[in-house]
């Protein structure tokens, strides 16, 4: 299904007024793949899309589309479809004319144009408002019109700049379910910018994480979630946020462990080389569970408070040394409400980071990590 | 706080707002809104854009005259008073900091007018700045800081004031999700510690759920329901609140109610039938259902159960989000979403069995949208 | 805000009436004067009751003014024609040059762009007399003195900065994303300028063009120095009514009415345009 080169960025750098906005970004998105470009605002996501579209030029590095260097190619000849965060509809033209603009540019006949627009409008369920001016459209219809315009020219390169950020939660959810089918049909190389980690996980075949102009990690949703490259990445994914505890791993000669509440929480055997180093232990709230006292490796805690979070119950527990841990479980499942309790830690779901660099410490002989990814 | 008995702080009595634009039909932005909140309570006005929540806020603040009705705050009728005499503090959605003042002076502005001692002002500003994570930009000017920082400064300026009522208009709309989640807890703690009475206007239900003691859901200028977050979710008063509250949104299916000797039946589209023993619903609920005939069934995505023996549904998408999976399937002619708290191995095209327990069902009137049944009980 | 009593409403009404009277009075008076003879105008005390006469207009249109001092040839109609040629000509050229320049200044940061834009604006600051003397000399040398081309050229000092600065603001208000979207759809930069930027800035261009037209029409000093009788616009031509035998108030009034009529008509026409433009709104998404 994935065939041919789509988007290729080689060492792309961009500066504005002496500030480096993109710093040596290299990324390849083959035809048929969707890569979610995720990062906090100001990370350079929008600049990256504009470089690919050709409305701004890189200071260094190469943008290649469909295998061709784009250095001297103006935006209108790049064969790119793009949807903007603020929709950027032409306010003086009807929805139909907006969507038709890529076809009009290629001098399609009136009949071909009408057919093209209607196909994509039906797909996005806006065929009944094609005659309206943008200001007469609801937010959701505007967003669909913008998307339809990006798709109408059947581009091989599709750039979607957070197209759902300006629509309400319900519509955002519905579109998130619809988009994969749409993208699969197009078979374009798609770069999907988002600030919502759920959207990135749901829509990206792979996720690329951009932070302050640098690509921090590229990988499948499972890679990013279970093996985040840095503390920062770990924090950006997951709700509630991952628990981060300062630890210095020790070893009993057989396997490494971290000391929590005077209890030995076992770590992955491949992490022996981290013993004695100041580290940060990352524990996903949903990977922790309350267990009976006396279970091997169970950490004694005191339950402080319980808050519902969107069909989950999040429990705030405190270790003996006053460190806070969040434990989450599906609403309606039993759990302690207050007082002493024990938390069980699954070593295979714990992530260890170097405290000074913030980078993940990769277990040696990561063979079982692959098994884990496949099983999860 | 006080002796435990709730004291009325703000009362809206049949408040209406009608805009009369020139040459266009009048717009009823707020219709017969009555609402009473207690001192020290946090109430969220929740709704999509254009639902009337901002008009309501502006009427309470005094930026917009009330067309009809009255507003009482701390025992005084305030709807005739100019904004400055209402003892109301407000954080604006559009920041509205004074450009020639530093962030520190902006936040301290209202305190300086009150002639507080200088070190007391400095202490309070420091406290609020720490709360909102803007200590590092206190000496900067509004134009040189980011939108998110401006918004937090504007929020700080409102929270620091002493007032009978604090109004917060989308106070965290410009902030990033992680920061928003962090600040929610801190702000709630701050508000509760000082016993402030707060109205929060938001379109984000996560925010309303996390901060508010009670939520007023509005749509088309009409108050749909005013209740605690949990009861909004468990006992939505109508189809609107039912589908508006909860993420992902509630699944809805139209059905004909029928009764046989053994079962109460819901006939859905495409010949799908859900049957329940008569004992599954309480008698009053049964009677209410049978009176209707045609109804709307609501079932939350989290409550849809996967059961091999259940009714068949065809998987369209399966999205794994780390802690949960969202599966959308075609069921009885419409889209049914289910949420599983794990990664499920389903691919588009797979046929799965789904089942709905009677305690998870919500039933609404097909015409008025009013709730008929929640779980096994009549609404 | 509607916290206002009946008294406040009354006071506001009276204040508005005063303002309107203050601004409208001269115009009404001029119109009344234009239908009177010099004798009735100069009557003391002035009166609103008079027998209207079209003699002033007649004199202007036929070009023959019969007064007690004899027959005076006046060239008002050709002055009016000159005003039209000069104003329309200079505004057209200023639009052709200024709108693309404004677009360039709004969209592209090139070296010295701010300096060039400011220099153009600074022409508006300089007293016209300062540039007139050298210009007269140059123009005589170049053979441009007393030509339409020469005058239109000099009028660019008035029109070009005005159009450039007003239209630039309108171009800057259009979200660049809208233009990017059009280019990415496959249109050249020229098509984007023509199909997106120009239509969206239309209200601004109309406003700037209108203002430039009024300024050009009302200009006095350039034409006074650089044009001889047959190229003079109405502003200079009106001087002819100050004759040795007295000031022809009636004709002056009629001349003023005729000369403000085009600008007034244009303003009324464009007003509709401007309001429509402002309510277009949705430019920023």
Coordinates of N, CA and C in Angstrom, one line a residue, chain B residues 198-372:
Chain B
X198 N -17.8 32.2 42.4 CA -17.2 32.3 41.1 C -18.2 31.8 40.0
X199 N -18.4 32.5 39.0 CA -19.0 32.0 37.8 C -18.0 31.9 36.7
X200 N -18.0 30.7 36.1 CA -17.0 30.4 35.1 C -17.8 30.2 33.8
X201 N -17.4 30.9 32.7 CA -18.0 30.6 31.4 C -17.1 29.8 30.6
X202 N -17.5 28.7 30.1 CA -16.6 27.9 29.3 C -17.4 27.0 28.3
X203 N -16.7 26.6 27.2 CA -17.4 25.7 26.3 C -16.7 24.3 26.5
X204 N -15.8 24.2 27.4 CA -15.0 23.0 27.6 C -15.5 22.2 28.8
X205 N -16.2 21.1 28.6 CA -16.8 20.4 29.7 C -15.8 19.8 30.7
X206 N -14.6 19.5 30.2 CA -13.6 19.0 31.1 C -13.3 20.0 32.2
X207 N -13.1 21.3 31.7 CA -12.9 22.4 32.6 C -14.0 22.6 33.6
X208 N -15.2 22.6 33.0 CA -16.4 22.7 33.9 C -16.5 21.6 35.0
X209 N -16.2 20.4 34.5 CA -16.3 19.3 35.4 C -15.2 19.4 36.5
X210 N -14.0 19.8 36.1 CA -12.9 19.9 37.1 C -13.1 21.0 38.1
X211 N -13.6 22.1 37.7 CA -13.6 23.3 38.5 C -15.0 23.5 39.3
X212 N -16.1 23.2 38.6 CA -17.3 23.7 39.1 C -18.0 22.8 40.1
X213 N -18.7 23.4 41.1 CA -19.5 22.6 42.0 C -20.8 22.2 41.3
X214 N -21.3 23.2 40.6 CA -22.5 22.9 39.8 C -22.3 23.5 38.4
X215 N -23.0 22.9 37.4 CA -22.9 23.3 36.0 C -24.3 23.7 35.5
X216 N -24.3 24.9 34.9 CA -25.6 25.3 34.2 C -25.3 25.1 32.7
X217 N -26.1 24.1 32.1 CA -25.9 23.9 30.7 C -26.9 24.7 29.9
X218 N -26.4 25.5 29.0 CA -27.3 26.4 28.2 C -27.2 26.1 26.7
X219 N -28.4 26.3 26.1 CA -28.5 26.1 24.6 C -29.6 27.0 24.1
X220 N -29.3 27.7 23.0 CA -30.3 28.7 22.4 C -30.9 29.6 23.5
X221 N -30.1 30.0 24.4 CA -30.5 31.0 25.4 C -31.3 30.4 26.5
X222 N -31.6 29.1 26.5 CA -32.4 28.5 27.5 C -31.6 27.6 28.4
X223 N -31.8 27.7 29.7 CA -31.1 26.9 30.7 C -31.6 25.4 30.5
X224 N -30.8 24.5 30.2 CA -31.2 23.1 29.9 C -31.2 22.3 31.2
X225 N -30.2 22.5 32.0 CA -30.1 21.8 33.3 C -29.1 22.5 34.2
X226 N -29.4 22.5 35.5 CA -28.5 23.1 36.4 C -28.2 22.1 37.6
X227 N -27.1 21.4 37.6 CA -26.9 20.3 38.5 C -25.4 20.1 38.7
X228 N -25.1 19.2 39.7 CA -23.7 18.8 39.9 C -23.2 18.0 38.7
X229 N -21.9 18.0 38.5 CA -21.3 17.3 37.4 C -21.8 15.8 37.3
X230 N -21.7 15.1 38.4 CA -22.0 13.7 38.3 C -23.5 13.5 37.9
X231 N -24.4 14.3 38.5 CA -25.8 14.1 38.2 C -26.1 14.5 36.7
X232 N -25.4 15.5 36.2 CA -25.5 15.8 34.8 C -25.3 14.6 33.9
X233 N -24.2 13.8 34.3 CA -23.8 12.7 33.5 C -24.8 11.5 33.7
X234 N -25.2 11.3 35.0 CA -26.0 10.1 35.3 C -27.5 10.4 35.0
X235 N -28.0 11.6 35.1 CA -29.4 11.9 34.9 C -29.6 13.1 34.1
X236 N -29.2 13.1 32.8 CA -29.4 14.2 31.9 C -30.9 14.5 31.8
X237 N -31.3 15.8 31.9 CA -32.7 16.1 31.9 C -33.3 15.9 30.5
X238 N -32.5 16.1 29.5 CA -33.0 15.9 28.1 C -32.0 15.4 27.2
X239 N -32.4 15.2 26.0 CA -31.5 14.7 25.0 C -30.3 15.6 24.7
X240 N -30.6 16.9 24.8 CA -29.5 17.9 24.6 C -28.4 17.7 25.6
X241 N -28.7 17.8 26.9 CA -27.6 17.6 27.9 C -27.0 16.2 27.8
X242 N -27.9 15.2 27.5 CA -27.4 13.8 27.4 C -26.3 13.7 26.3
X243 N -26.5 14.3 25.2 CA -25.5 14.2 24.1 C -24.4 15.2 24.2
X244 N -24.6 16.3 25.0 CA -23.6 17.4 25.1 C -22.6 17.0 26.1
X245 N -23.0 16.5 27.2 CA -22.1 16.1 28.3 C -21.6 14.7 28.1
X246 N -20.3 14.6 28.3 CA -19.7 13.3 28.2 C -18.8 13.2 26.9
X247 N -17.6 12.6 27.1 CA -16.7 12.5 26.0 C -16.2 11.0 25.9
X248 N -16.4 10.4 24.8 CA -17.0 10.8 23.6 C -18.5 10.9 23.8
X249 N -19.2 11.6 22.9 CA -20.7 11.9 23.1 C -21.5 10.6 23.2
X250 N -22.6 10.7 23.8 CA -23.6 9.6 24.0 C -24.0 9.1 22.6
X251 N -24.2 7.8 22.4 CA -24.8 7.2 21.2 C -26.3 7.4 21.3
X252 N -26.9 7.7 20.2 CA -28.4 7.8 20.2 C -29.0 6.9 19.1
X253 N -30.1 6.2 19.4 CA -30.7 5.3 18.5 C -32.2 5.5 18.6
X254 N -32.9 5.7 17.5 CA -34.4 5.8 17.6 C -35.0 4.3 17.7
X255 N -36.0 4.2 18.4 CA -36.6 2.9 18.6 C -38.1 2.9 18.9
X256 N -38.8 1.9 18.5 CA -40.2 1.7 18.8 C -40.3 0.8 20.0
X257 N -41.1 1.2 21.0 CA -41.3 0.3 22.2 C -42.4 -0.6 21.9
X258 N -42.2 -1.9 22.3 CA -43.3 -2.9 22.2 C -43.2 -3.8 23.4
X259 N -44.4 -4.4 23.7 CA -44.3 -5.3 24.9 C -44.9 -6.7 24.4
X260 N -44.2 -7.7 24.9 CA -44.7 -9.1 24.6 C -44.9 -9.7 26.0
X261 N -45.4 -10.9 26.0 CA -45.7 -11.5 27.3 C -44.4 -11.6 28.2
X262 N -43.3 -12.0 27.5 CA -42.1 -12.2 28.3 C -41.2 -11.0 28.3
X263 N -41.3 -10.1 27.3 CA -40.2 -9.0 27.2 C -40.8 -7.6 26.9
X264 N -40.0 -6.6 27.3 CA -40.1 -5.3 26.8 C -39.1 -5.1 25.6
X265 N -39.6 -4.7 24.5 CA -38.8 -4.7 23.3 C -38.5 -3.3 22.7
X266 N -37.3 -3.1 22.3 CA -37.0 -1.9 21.5 C -36.7 -2.3 20.1
X267 N -37.5 -1.9 19.1 CA -37.2 -2.2 17.7 C -36.5 -1.1 17.1
X268 N -35.2 -1.3 16.7 CA -34.4 -0.3 16.1 C -34.4 -0.5 14.6
X269 N -33.7 0.4 13.9 CA -33.7 0.3 12.4 C -33.0 -1.0 12.0
X270 N -33.2 -1.4 10.7 CA -32.5 -2.6 10.1 C -33.0 -3.9 10.8
X271 N -34.2 -3.9 11.4 CA -34.7 -5.1 12.0 C -33.9 -5.5 13.3
X272 N -33.2 -4.7 13.9 CA -32.5 -5.0 15.2 C -33.4 -4.8 16.3
X273 N -33.5 -5.8 17.2 CA -34.4 -5.7 18.4 C -33.6 -6.0 19.6
X274 N -33.9 -5.1 20.6 CA -33.3 -5.3 22.0 C -34.4 -5.7 22.9
X275 N -34.3 -6.9 23.5 CA -35.3 -7.3 24.4 C -34.9 -7.4 25.9
X276 N -35.7 -6.9 26.8 CA -35.4 -7.0 28.2 C -36.6 -7.6 29.0
X277 N -36.3 -8.4 30.0 CA -37.4 -8.9 30.8 C -38.1 -7.8 31.5
X278 N -39.4 -7.9 31.7 CA -40.2 -6.9 32.4 C -39.6 -6.4 33.6
X279 N -38.9 -7.3 34.3 CA -38.3 -6.9 35.6 C -37.1 -6.0 35.5
X280 N -36.6 -5.9 34.2 CA -35.4 -5.1 34.1 C -35.7 -3.6 34.4
X281 N -36.9 -3.2 34.2 CA -37.2 -1.8 34.5 C -38.3 -1.7 35.6
X282 N -38.2 -0.7 36.4 CA -39.2 -0.5 37.4 C -40.5 -0.3 36.8
X283 N -41.6 -0.5 37.5 CA -42.9 -0.5 37.0 C -43.3 0.9 36.3
X284 N -42.9 2.0 37.1 CA -43.2 3.3 36.6 C -42.5 3.6 35.3
X285 N -41.3 3.1 35.2 CA -40.5 3.3 34.0 C -41.1 2.5 32.8
X286 N -41.5 1.3 33.1 CA -42.2 0.5 32.1 C -43.4 1.2 31.5
X287 N -44.2 1.7 32.5 CA -45.5 2.4 32.1 C -45.1 3.6 31.2
X288 N -44.1 4.4 31.6 CA -43.8 5.6 30.9 C -43.3 5.2 29.5
X289 N -42.6 4.1 29.4 CA -42.1 3.7 28.0 C -43.2 3.4 27.1
X290 N -44.2 2.6 27.7 CA -45.2 2.1 26.8 C -46.2 3.2 26.4
X291 N -46.3 4.2 27.2 CA -47.1 5.4 26.8 C -46.6 6.0 25.6
X292 N -45.3 6.0 25.4 CA -44.7 6.7 24.3 C -44.8 6.1 23.0
X293 N -44.4 4.8 22.9 CA -44.4 4.2 21.6 C -43.1 4.3 20.8
X294 N -42.8 5.6 20.4 CA -41.5 5.8 19.7 C -40.6 6.7 20.6
X295 N -39.3 6.3 20.8 CA -38.5 7.0 21.7 C -37.0 7.1 21.1
X296 N -36.2 7.8 21.8 CA -34.8 7.8 21.5 C -34.0 7.2 22.6
X297 N -33.2 6.2 22.3 CA -32.4 5.5 23.2 C -31.0 6.2 23.3
X298 N -30.5 6.4 24.5 CA -29.1 6.9 24.6 C -28.3 5.9 25.4
X299 N -27.1 5.7 24.9 CA -26.2 4.8 25.7 C -24.7 5.4 25.6
X300 N -24.1 5.6 26.7 CA -22.8 6.1 26.7 C -21.7 5.1 26.1
X301 N -20.8 5.7 25.3 CA -19.8 4.8 24.7 C -19.1 3.9 25.7
X302 N -18.9 4.4 26.9 CA -18.2 3.6 27.9 C -19.1 2.4 28.4
X303 N -20.4 2.6 28.2 CA -21.3 1.6 28.8 C -21.7 0.5 27.8
X304 N -21.3 0.7 26.5 CA -21.5 -0.3 25.5 C -20.7 -1.6 25.8
X305 N -21.3 -2.7 26.0 CA -20.5 -3.9 26.3 C -20.3 -4.8 25.1
X306 N -19.1 -5.3 25.1 CA -18.8 -6.2 24.0 C -19.1 -7.6 24.4
X307 N -20.0 -8.3 23.7 CA -20.5 -9.6 24.1 C -20.7 -10.4 22.8
X308 N -20.0 -11.6 22.7 CA -20.1 -12.4 21.5 C -21.6 -12.8 21.2
X309 N -22.4 -12.8 22.2 CA -23.8 -13.2 22.0 C -24.7 -12.0 21.7
X310 N -24.1 -10.8 21.8 CA -24.9 -9.6 21.6 C -25.3 -9.4 20.1
X311 N -26.0 -8.2 19.9 CA -26.4 -7.9 18.6 C -25.2 -7.5 17.7
X312 N -25.2 -7.9 16.4 CA -24.0 -7.7 15.6 C -23.8 -6.3 15.2
X313 N -22.5 -5.9 15.2 CA -22.2 -4.5 14.7 C -20.9 -4.7 13.8
X314 N -20.8 -3.8 12.8 CA -19.6 -4.0 11.9 C -18.6 -2.8 12.2
X315 N -17.4 -3.2 12.5 CA -16.4 -2.2 12.9 C -16.0 -1.4 11.7
X316 N -16.0 0.0 11.9 CA -15.5 0.9 10.9 C -14.1 1.4 11.2
X317 N -13.9 1.9 12.4 CA -12.5 2.3 12.9 C -12.3 1.8 14.3
X318 N -11.0 1.6 14.5 CA -10.5 1.3 15.9 C -9.3 2.2 16.2
X319 N -9.5 3.1 17.1 CA -8.5 4.1 17.4 C -8.0 3.9 18.8
X320 N -6.7 3.6 19.0 CA -6.1 3.3 20.3 C -5.4 4.6 20.7
X321 N -5.7 5.0 21.9 CA -5.2 6.3 22.4 C -4.3 6.2 23.6
X322 N -3.7 5.0 23.8 CA -2.8 4.8 24.9 C -3.4 4.2 26.0
X323 N -4.4 4.9 26.7 CA -5.1 4.3 27.8 C -6.4 3.7 27.5
X324 N -6.9 4.0 26.3 CA -8.2 3.4 25.9 C -8.3 3.3 24.4
X325 N -9.3 2.5 23.9 CA -9.5 2.4 22.5 C -10.9 2.9 22.2
X326 N -11.1 3.6 21.1 CA -12.4 4.1 20.6 C -12.7 3.3 19.4
X327 N -13.8 2.5 19.5 CA -14.2 1.7 18.3 C -15.5 2.2 17.8
X328 N -15.6 2.5 16.5 CA -16.8 3.0 15.9 C -17.3 1.8 15.0
X329 N -18.6 1.5 15.2 CA -19.1 0.4 14.4 C -20.5 0.8 13.8
X330 N -20.9 0.2 12.7 CA -22.2 0.4 12.2 C -23.2 -0.6 12.9
X331 N -24.2 0.0 13.5 CA -25.1 -0.8 14.3 C -26.5 -0.2 14.0
X332 N -27.4 -1.1 13.6 CA -28.8 -0.7 13.4 C -28.9 0.6 12.5
X333 N -28.1 0.6 11.5 CA -28.2 1.8 10.6 C -27.5 3.0 11.0
X334 N -27.0 3.1 12.2 CA -26.2 4.3 12.6 C -24.9 3.9 13.2
X335 N -24.1 5.0 13.6 CA -22.8 4.8 14.1 C -22.8 4.6 15.6
X336 N -22.2 3.5 16.1 CA -22.2 3.3 17.5 C -20.7 3.3 17.9
X337 N -20.5 4.1 19.0 CA -19.1 4.2 19.5 C -19.0 3.5 20.8
X338 N -17.9 2.7 20.9 CA -17.7 2.1 22.2 C -16.3 2.4 22.7
X339 N -16.1 2.5 24.0 CA -14.8 2.8 24.5 C -14.4 1.6 25.4
X340 N -13.2 1.1 25.2 CA -12.6 0.0 26.0 C -11.4 0.6 26.7
X341 N -11.2 0.2 28.0 CA -10.0 0.7 28.7 C -8.8 -0.1 28.4
X342 N -8.6 -0.5 27.2 CA -7.4 -1.4 26.9 C -7.3 -1.3 25.4
X343 N -6.2 -1.9 24.9 CA -6.1 -2.0 23.4 C -6.8 -3.2 22.9
X344 N -7.8 -3.0 22.0 CA -8.5 -4.1 21.5 C -8.2 -4.5 20.1
X345 N -8.1 -5.7 19.8 CA -7.6 -6.2 18.4 C -8.7 -6.2 17.4
X346 N -9.3 -5.1 17.1 CA -10.4 -5.2 16.1 C -10.0 -4.4 14.9
X347 N -10.3 -4.9 13.7 CA -10.0 -4.2 12.4 C -11.2 -3.8 11.7
X348 N -11.2 -2.8 10.9 CA -12.4 -2.4 10.1 C -12.9 -3.6 9.3
X349 N -14.2 -3.9 9.4 CA -14.8 -5.0 8.7 C -15.1 -6.1 9.6
X350 N -14.5 -6.2 10.8 CA -14.8 -7.2 11.8 C -16.2 -7.1 12.3
X351 N -16.9 -8.2 12.6 CA -18.2 -8.1 13.2 C -18.1 -8.4 14.7
X352 N -18.6 -7.5 15.5 CA -18.6 -7.7 16.9 C -20.0 -7.8 17.5
X353 N -20.1 -8.3 18.7 CA -21.4 -8.3 19.3 C -21.5 -7.3 20.4
X354 N -22.6 -6.5 20.4 CA -22.7 -5.4 21.4 C -23.9 -5.7 22.3
X355 N -23.9 -5.3 23.5 CA -25.0 -5.4 24.4 C -25.1 -4.2 25.3
X356 N -26.4 -3.8 25.6 CA -26.6 -2.7 26.5 C -27.3 -3.2 27.7
X357 N -26.7 -2.9 28.9 CA -27.4 -3.3 30.2 C -28.5 -2.3 30.5
X358 N -29.6 -2.8 31.0 CA -30.7 -1.8 31.3 C -30.3 -0.7 32.2
X359 N -29.4 -0.9 33.1 CA -29.0 0.1 34.1 C -28.2 1.2 33.4
X360 N -27.7 1.0 32.1 CA -26.9 2.0 31.4 C -27.8 2.7 30.4
X361 N -29.0 2.4 30.2 CA -29.9 3.0 29.2 C -30.5 4.3 29.7
X362 N -30.5 5.3 28.7 CA -31.2 6.5 28.9 C -32.3 6.5 27.8
X363 N -33.5 6.9 28.2 CA -34.5 7.0 27.1 C -35.2 8.4 27.1
X364 N -35.3 8.9 25.9 CA -35.8 10.3 25.8 C -37.0 10.3 24.9
X365 N -37.9 11.3 25.2 CA -39.1 11.5 24.3 C -38.6 11.9 22.9
X366 N -39.2 11.3 21.9 CA -38.7 11.6 20.6 C -39.0 13.0 20.1
X367 N -40.1 13.6 20.6 CA -40.5 15.0 20.2 C -39.9 16.0 21.1
X368 N -40.1 16.0 22.4 CA -39.6 17.0 23.3 C -38.2 16.8 23.7
X369 N -37.7 15.6 23.6 CA -36.3 15.3 24.0 C -36.2 15.1 25.5
X370 N -37.3 15.3 26.3 CA -37.2 15.2 27.7 C -36.9 13.7 28.1
X371 N -36.2 13.6 29.2 CA -35.8 12.2 29.6 C -37.0 11.5 30.2
X372 N -37.1 10.2 29.8 CA -38.2 9.4 30.3 C -37.7 8.4 31.4

